[in-house]
Amino acid sequence: MSTLTHADDHDHDHKPTGLKRWFFSTNHKDIGTLYLIFALTMFFVGGSMAMIIRAELFQPGLQFVDPQFYNSMVTVHALIMIFGAVMPAGVGLANWMIPLMIGAPDMALPRMNNMSFWILPFAFALLISTLFMEGGGPAGGWTMYPPLVLQTGAAFPFLILAIHFLGVSSIMGAINIIVTVFNMRAPGMTLMKMPLFVWTWVITSFLLVASLPVLAGGVTMLLTDKYFGTSFFNAAGGGDPVLFQHIFWFFGHPEVYILALPAFGIVSQIIPAFSRKPLFGYASMVYATASIAILSFFVWAHHMFTVGLPLKGELFFMYATMMIAVPTGVKVFNWMATMWKGAMTFETPMLFSIAFVILFTIGGFSGLMLLAWDDGGAYALLGPSGCGKTTLLNIISGLLVPSEGQLLFDDEDVTALEPDARNIAQVFQFPVIYDTMTVRDNLSFPLRNRGVDEQVIAQRVAEIAAMLELEPMLDQKAAGLSPPTCLELPRHRPA
């Protein structure tokens, strides 16, 4: 009787080592580590740009860099910090923790997981390379508003391509998380038994999939405006630059919660652990997170209150923004209730989480100032005390718009504005006053945008001109007037 033996012992567990392990890994922990290391690297790169910005602002005047490069630093710093530091850090934690938390052996699409990471270094190499191109890097701010951003030189198409790459990477990661959570949970792990960190990332992933294609469409329209003769955002060709702001912020406000919700999830894991108590109101926390995500698509124009929106539009976005504070408040109260009477210990993660709750609450309460119109809140929203960026002409003319047959401010308050508003014609350093337009057109602008009848506009403009002694310069171009003068908006209670 013979025995069949193998001459060689074949090892089928071929694990790559060295650099190959990191380049070709499909292991969720390795890829999570790569994301975290990349995020830390981008923090240092973006932070070095912030140091340049702060050094330049150390005292008035030009110090170290020319204005074009300074603006490029502001723009690229923001893009790196948002898309290169905060988002990859969150995705790194998601890669590490989600399979462990739901009992999955790995992410559902491990090869795509690898690819979604390795797109990032090339995208940011492309973005940073724009600083060395003819004409300098993008200098229109991370919001990339036209027509300013269309003045970018040879770097412009590289900026757009880098943003597309970043979007593709994020969408691939989001799809991976969604598929993993819905298909690979351990037996008995129902949706309402998942840790809250997993819930926040599922919801964040849906936000990414829904919002990033809108940004991709907007920046592609910018590209065609610059190189293919379209006029999506060119007023001379029948377009509207404000349209880009709508497109951008339809992505941009969900992006705020793409950055914030994973942090909410982290805090929702740490506070129960160090309070030695289960999370208070688990179901309400899940529903609050979903509510924030849904409402985030209906508040985008609160970033645009000074562009001349119709009054009904402003009211809608104001009330929608107030609504989104409700589920946010639910979260804060649940975190506090979790800590209440808990056996708390104050290790470093708990200290950070408590600081997060305190600062997040202060940030929310400071937002109330933006609603406090009757106590100077509108002034706090529109500009600093003293010089510059308050849209005073628009405020004055807006005060004189009849609302249900009455003035917004009573006659005594309008008269009280007069001494401070004598030199108002000199204040033209803000976005909604156009120096190529006449003073008359600038005064008419906010009234016309609110749908006021032309005869009423003419009457109101005459009243404003008389009050501010502007009659001699009504048909003069705003560009020909004196430099901005420091004024403070009076604080009066509406009638």
XYZ file of C-alpha atoms in Angstrom:
495
model
C 0.000 0.000 0.000
C 1.452 3.326 -1.026
C 0.865 6.806 0.337
C 0.464 9.808 -1.979
C 2.691 12.634 -0.766
C 3.386 16.125 -2.027
C 6.971 16.943 -2.772
C 6.377 20.619 -2.008
C 4.263 22.355 0.593
C 2.554 25.102 -1.390
C 1.659 28.207 0.618
C -1.436 29.716 -0.952
C -1.558 32.717 1.443
C 0.369 35.096 -0.809
C 0.396 38.327 1.206
C 2.369 41.144 -0.421
C 5.032 42.729 1.728
C 6.876 46.027 1.760
C 5.604 48.698 -0.627
C 3.462 46.173 -2.514
C 1.412 45.681 0.630
C 0.398 49.337 0.581
C 0.074 49.822 -3.185
C -2.015 46.715 -3.868
C -3.718 46.038 -0.542
C -7.439 45.279 -0.499
C -7.524 44.951 3.295
C -9.849 47.499 4.857
C -7.461 48.187 7.747
C -4.509 48.856 5.448
C -6.589 51.147 3.245
C -7.986 52.910 6.319
C -4.434 53.491 7.523
C -3.460 54.874 4.101
C -6.390 57.312 4.243
C -5.405 58.475 7.738
C -1.734 58.949 6.812
C -2.729 60.809 3.644
C -5.111 63.042 5.632
C -2.346 63.872 8.126
C 0.034 64.696 5.266
C -2.539 67.004 3.683
C -3.122 68.670 7.064
C 0.548 69.608 7.085
C 0.487 70.770 3.452
C -2.694 72.807 3.943
C -1.407 74.059 7.289
C 1.781 75.333 5.680
C -0.379 77.349 3.286
C -2.311 78.716 6.271
C 1.020 79.790 7.788
C 1.809 81.741 4.619
C -1.618 83.390 4.818
C -1.186 84.334 8.480
C 2.386 85.591 7.951
C 1.162 87.856 5.155
C -1.610 89.210 7.404
C 0.767 89.807 10.332
C 0.659 93.520 9.608
C -0.890 95.768 6.935
C 0.701 96.006 3.510
C 2.603 93.505 1.409
C 4.999 91.368 3.443
C 6.172 88.171 1.765
C 4.048 87.171 -1.259
C 2.297 88.987 -4.096
C -1.520 89.289 -4.045
C -2.065 86.676 -6.788
C -0.074 84.037 -4.887
C -1.806 84.995 -1.627
C -5.212 84.411 -3.244
C -3.958 81.102 -4.639
C -2.872 80.090 -1.135
C -6.336 80.872 0.231
C -7.999 78.879 -2.570
C -5.762 75.807 -2.564
C -5.551 75.764 1.253
C -9.332 75.476 1.484
C -9.595 72.766 -1.187
C -6.806 70.746 0.464
C -8.246 71.025 3.966
C -11.791 70.075 2.902
C -11.176 67.422 0.259
C -7.678 66.303 1.280
C -7.679 66.361 5.077
C -11.090 66.243 6.759
C -12.897 63.986 4.278
C -10.099 61.369 3.889
C -9.672 61.286 7.680
C -13.341 60.398 8.040
C -13.163 57.809 5.268
C -10.070 56.294 6.917
C -11.947 55.814 10.176
C -14.933 54.420 8.248
C -12.722 51.889 6.467
C -11.162 50.803 9.708
C -14.253 50.645 11.900
C -17.364 49.834 9.845
C -16.505 46.190 9.004
C -15.509 45.608 12.641
C -18.683 47.231 13.957
C -21.110 45.283 11.747
C -19.291 41.946 11.816
C -18.185 41.986 8.169
C -14.910 40.350 7.064
C -13.980 43.365 4.901
C -15.540 46.039 2.721
C -17.899 44.764 0.039
C -15.806 46.063 -2.870
C -12.178 45.817 -1.761
C -10.529 46.473 -5.140
C -12.638 49.577 -5.658
C -11.673 50.555 -2.123
C -8.015 50.457 -3.139
C -8.681 52.436 -6.296
C -10.761 55.097 -4.530
C -7.786 55.841 -2.282
C -5.068 55.890 -4.947
C -6.998 58.421 -7.018
C -6.469 60.953 -4.204
C -2.672 61.433 -4.314
C -2.783 61.965 -8.081
C -5.707 64.395 -7.792
C -3.880 66.509 -5.218
C -0.605 66.341 -7.134
C -2.589 67.781 -10.059
C -4.122 70.485 -7.849
C -0.842 71.542 -6.218
C 0.943 71.530 -9.590
C -1.305 74.417 -10.686
C 0.731 76.714 -8.413
C 3.681 76.307 -10.795
C 1.786 76.907 -14.051
C 1.716 80.013 -16.220
C -0.614 82.572 -14.704
C -0.394 80.997 -11.232
C -2.767 78.707 -9.407
C -6.515 79.162 -9.035
C -7.164 82.357 -7.081
C -10.952 82.611 -7.027
C -11.612 81.038 -3.627
C -12.634 77.421 -2.990
C -16.187 78.369 -4.010
C -14.856 79.096 -7.534
C -17.381 81.839 -8.271
C -17.514 83.144 -11.833
C -16.537 85.488 -13.350
C -13.502 85.716 -11.034
C -12.439 82.084 -11.322
C -12.664 82.282 -15.123
C -9.690 84.659 -15.018
C -7.486 81.717 -13.955
C -4.700 81.070 -16.469
C -3.381 77.750 -17.740
C -4.191 76.138 -14.372
C -7.960 76.261 -14.894
C -8.569 72.928 -16.679
C -6.239 71.180 -14.221
C -8.272 72.585 -11.325
C -11.491 71.248 -12.864
C -9.953 67.844 -13.596
C -8.618 67.577 -10.033
C -12.097 68.313 -8.650
C -13.584 65.629 -10.909
C -11.025 63.104 -9.649
C -11.796 64.006 -6.045
C -15.507 63.586 -6.708
C -15.029 60.184 -8.361
C -12.926 58.998 -5.417
C -15.523 60.126 -2.867
C -18.450 58.592 -4.759
C -16.613 55.262 -5.074
C -15.939 55.236 -1.331
C -19.552 56.144 -0.571
C -20.950 53.369 -2.763
C -18.605 50.913 -1.060
C -19.877 51.885 2.398
C -23.535 51.683 1.357
C -23.118 48.234 -0.215
C -21.097 46.964 2.755
C -23.612 48.070 5.372
C -26.706 46.851 3.544
C -25.285 43.505 2.392
C -22.648 42.363 4.878
C -24.024 42.855 8.392
C -23.638 39.899 10.742
C -26.762 37.778 11.445
C -28.947 39.563 13.969
C -27.373 42.954 13.269
C -30.487 44.843 12.207
C -30.261 48.442 11.015
C -31.512 49.754 14.359
C -28.868 47.783 16.218
C -25.935 49.253 14.318
C -23.543 51.562 16.199
C -24.345 55.191 15.532
C -21.000 55.763 13.837
C -22.094 53.315 11.143
C -25.411 55.117 10.764
C -23.745 58.504 10.352
C -21.503 57.109 7.614
C -24.368 55.431 5.757
C -26.239 58.739 5.731
C -23.084 60.663 4.811
C -22.540 58.261 1.896
C -25.994 59.017 0.505
C -25.204 62.740 0.806
C -22.004 62.216 -1.192
C -23.736 60.256 -3.934
C -26.517 62.844 -4.212
C -24.502 66.079 -4.015
C -21.153 65.519 -5.728
C -22.589 65.023 -9.252
C -24.139 68.504 -8.925
C -20.701 69.999 -8.219
C -19.277 68.033 -11.147
C -21.939 69.490 -13.430
C -21.304 73.030 -12.163
C -17.537 72.950 -12.679
C -18.017 71.360 -16.126
C -20.278 74.290 -17.047
C -17.456 76.607 -15.906
C -15.107 74.718 -18.203
C -17.407 75.089 -21.209
C -17.932 78.783 -20.436
C -14.179 79.356 -20.560
C -13.195 77.181 -23.513
C -16.274 76.318 -25.583
C -18.169 79.593 -25.894
C -21.150 78.764 -23.678
C -22.719 81.410 -21.441
C -24.154 79.525 -18.492
C -22.709 82.078 -16.074
C -21.878 84.943 -18.467
C -24.408 87.748 -18.206
C -23.282 89.218 -21.533
C -24.384 86.007 -23.258
C -27.681 85.699 -21.400
C -26.351 83.631 -18.488
C -26.347 84.388 -14.780
C -23.313 84.186 -12.468
C -25.675 83.700 -9.518
C -26.788 80.416 -11.115
C -23.369 78.979 -10.302
C -23.835 79.972 -6.669
C -27.097 78.008 -6.579
C -25.403 74.968 -8.140
C -22.358 75.213 -5.907
C -24.232 75.619 -2.639
C -26.698 72.868 -3.507
C -23.574 70.733 -3.195
C -21.864 72.953 -0.626
C -24.363 72.783 2.199
C -24.719 68.984 2.163
C -20.896 69.046 2.095
C -21.015 70.815 5.479
C -22.799 67.770 6.885
C -20.562 65.370 4.962
C -17.784 66.855 7.100
C -19.828 67.048 10.320
C -21.931 63.866 10.488
C -18.980 61.451 10.844
C -17.756 63.650 13.719
C -21.229 63.366 15.288
C -20.912 59.597 14.963
C -17.491 59.554 16.660
C -18.764 61.660 19.564
C -21.834 59.422 19.820
C -19.516 56.443 20.401
C -17.092 58.131 22.804
C -19.557 59.805 25.181
C -21.488 56.584 26.049
C -18.222 54.664 26.471
C -16.728 57.122 28.972
C -20.077 57.787 30.691
C -20.537 54.014 31.269
C -24.097 54.313 29.934
C -25.866 53.431 26.671
C -26.470 56.338 24.306
C -29.621 58.166 25.378
C -32.354 58.115 22.720
C -30.634 55.932 20.116
C -33.608 55.876 17.722
C -34.111 59.645 17.955
C -30.408 60.125 17.183
C -30.741 58.013 14.025
C -33.846 59.903 12.905
C -32.238 63.265 13.762
C -29.196 62.383 11.638
C -31.408 61.412 8.698
C -33.491 64.588 9.144
C -30.376 66.775 9.073
C -29.258 65.055 5.860
C -32.618 65.510 4.129
C -33.048 69.127 5.233
C -29.482 69.945 4.147
C -30.718 69.894 0.530
C -33.308 72.625 1.248
C -31.200 75.325 2.933
C -28.463 76.100 0.393
C -29.458 79.700 -0.328
C -28.794 80.834 3.245
C -25.265 81.210 1.859
C -26.674 83.695 -0.663
C -28.873 86.136 1.252
C -27.069 89.176 -0.191
C -27.319 88.288 -3.906
C -30.798 89.742 -4.423
C -33.087 86.735 -3.899
C -36.843 87.315 -4.042
C -38.302 87.939 -0.588
C -40.330 84.710 -0.667
C -37.167 82.781 -1.453
C -35.322 84.396 1.435
C -38.171 83.537 3.795
C -38.262 79.911 2.644
C -34.564 79.410 3.218
C -34.702 81.236 6.532
C -37.453 78.948 7.864
C -35.783 75.835 6.427
C -32.567 76.815 8.202
C -34.483 77.254 11.453
C -35.998 73.787 10.963
C -32.612 72.091 10.627
C -31.738 73.397 14.091
C -34.375 71.081 15.625
C -32.721 67.693 14.903
C -29.366 69.298 15.706
C -30.720 70.308 19.106
C -31.989 66.750 19.626
C -28.418 65.512 19.220
C -26.994 67.997 21.735
C -29.635 67.169 24.351
C -29.120 63.422 23.845
C -25.359 63.776 24.324
C -25.972 65.748 27.510
C -28.548 63.224 28.723
C -26.084 60.401 28.078
C -23.560 62.097 30.377
C -26.176 62.940 33.002
C -25.582 60.858 36.162
C -23.110 58.696 34.277
C -19.962 57.281 35.871
C -17.833 59.554 33.734
C -14.072 59.382 33.431
C -12.200 62.146 31.681
C -9.656 60.475 29.462
C -8.452 62.413 26.418
C -11.167 61.191 23.979
C -13.865 62.245 26.459
C -12.275 65.660 26.954
C -12.230 66.237 23.201
C -15.859 65.098 22.909
C -17.065 67.346 25.729
C -15.205 70.270 24.155
C -16.875 69.390 20.837
C -20.364 69.507 22.400
C -19.641 72.844 24.116
C -18.188 74.486 21.005
C -20.889 73.045 18.749
C -23.559 74.489 21.072
C -21.879 77.904 21.164
C -21.715 77.820 17.364
C -25.430 77.068 17.194
C -26.385 79.840 19.610
C -24.243 82.347 17.733
C -26.410 81.573 14.701
C -29.356 83.108 16.555
C -27.721 86.504 15.997
C -28.424 86.052 12.300
C -32.149 85.969 13.072
C -32.096 88.863 15.571
C -33.049 91.531 13.032
C -34.642 93.696 15.693
C -31.394 93.964 17.669
C -28.860 94.656 14.971
C -28.543 91.035 13.924
C -28.783 91.886 10.258
C -25.842 94.187 10.746
C -23.892 91.395 12.442
C -24.638 89.177 9.446
C -23.747 91.699 6.768
C -20.507 93.158 8.037
C -18.148 94.204 10.819
C -18.543 97.309 12.941
C -17.254 100.254 10.959
C -15.862 99.969 7.443
C -16.781 98.254 4.275
C -18.841 95.293 3.480
C -22.321 96.174 4.754
C -24.845 96.441 1.958
C -26.119 99.743 3.271
C -27.748 101.055 0.126
C -29.701 97.820 -0.195
C -30.666 97.890 3.469
C -31.908 101.469 3.233
C -33.909 100.825 0.091
C -35.176 97.535 1.525
C -36.469 99.388 4.594
C -38.654 101.490 2.327
C -40.354 98.542 0.597
C -44.039 98.487 1.563
C -44.969 95.306 3.426
C -48.736 94.783 3.541
C -49.230 98.520 3.131
C -46.760 99.532 5.847
C -43.110 100.441 5.946
C -40.810 97.889 7.526
C -39.550 100.641 9.838
C -41.772 103.466 11.041
C -41.194 107.083 10.021
C -39.329 107.927 13.221
C -36.829 105.100 12.619
C -36.309 106.037 8.958
C -35.626 109.629 10.016
C -33.196 108.347 12.648
C -31.191 106.691 9.895
C -30.514 109.966 8.164
C -27.523 111.329 10.148
C -25.557 108.093 9.858
C -26.473 107.687 6.207
C -25.332 111.097 4.905
C -22.267 109.647 3.242
C -23.873 106.392 2.240
C -23.238 107.078 -1.427
C -19.539 106.572 -0.760
C -20.004 102.975 0.445
C -19.581 100.786 -2.614
C -17.222 98.057 -1.370
C -19.569 95.078 -1.389
C -20.830 92.454 -3.864
C -24.305 93.765 -4.660
C -23.260 97.320 -5.520
C -21.935 97.491 -9.066
C -19.503 100.252 -9.927
C -20.469 100.089 -13.627
C -24.086 100.907 -12.757
C -25.462 104.324 -11.907
C -26.448 105.243 -8.375
C -30.087 105.199 -9.524
C -29.762 101.627 -10.817
C -27.981 100.523 -7.657
C -30.797 101.923 -5.538
C -33.419 100.287 -7.775
C -31.681 96.906 -7.824
C -32.964 95.389 -4.530
C -36.468 96.745 -5.093
C -36.683 95.355 -8.633
C -35.452 91.967 -7.455
C -38.269 91.856 -4.937
C -40.828 92.336 -7.694
C -41.783 95.907 -6.748
C -43.730 97.831 -9.411
C -41.615 100.236 -11.515
C -43.696 103.280 -10.518
C -43.219 102.422 -6.844
C -39.483 101.933 -7.496
C -39.216 105.411 -9.011
C -41.061 106.879 -6.023
C -38.889 105.032 -3.500
C -35.661 105.971 -5.274
C -36.741 109.623 -5.185
C -37.450 109.327 -1.425
C -34.061 107.688 -0.760
C -32.236 110.239 -2.916
C -33.907 113.098 -1.054
C -33.178 111.558 2.346
C -29.524 110.906 1.507
C -29.030 114.066 -0.599
C -28.125 111.972 -3.636
C -30.137 113.809 -6.315
C -27.105 115.411 -8.043
C -25.383 112.032 -8.492
C -28.302 109.705 -9.315
C -27.134 109.225 -12.905
C -23.441 109.116 -12.048
C -21.562 105.810 -12.266
C -20.814 104.333 -8.847
C -17.175 103.888 -9.891
C -16.731 107.651 -9.949
C -17.670 108.170 -6.310
C -15.340 108.563 -3.370
C -13.734 105.599 -1.556
C -15.765 103.748 1.115
C -16.373 105.563 4.359
C -16.694 103.895 7.777
C -20.348 103.840 8.811
C -22.266 101.892 11.435
C -25.778 100.707 10.732
C -28.215 102.080 13.340
C -30.005 99.473 15.408
C -33.761 100.002 15.434
C -36.636 97.692 16.156
C -39.045 97.042 13.251
C -42.527 98.395 13.577
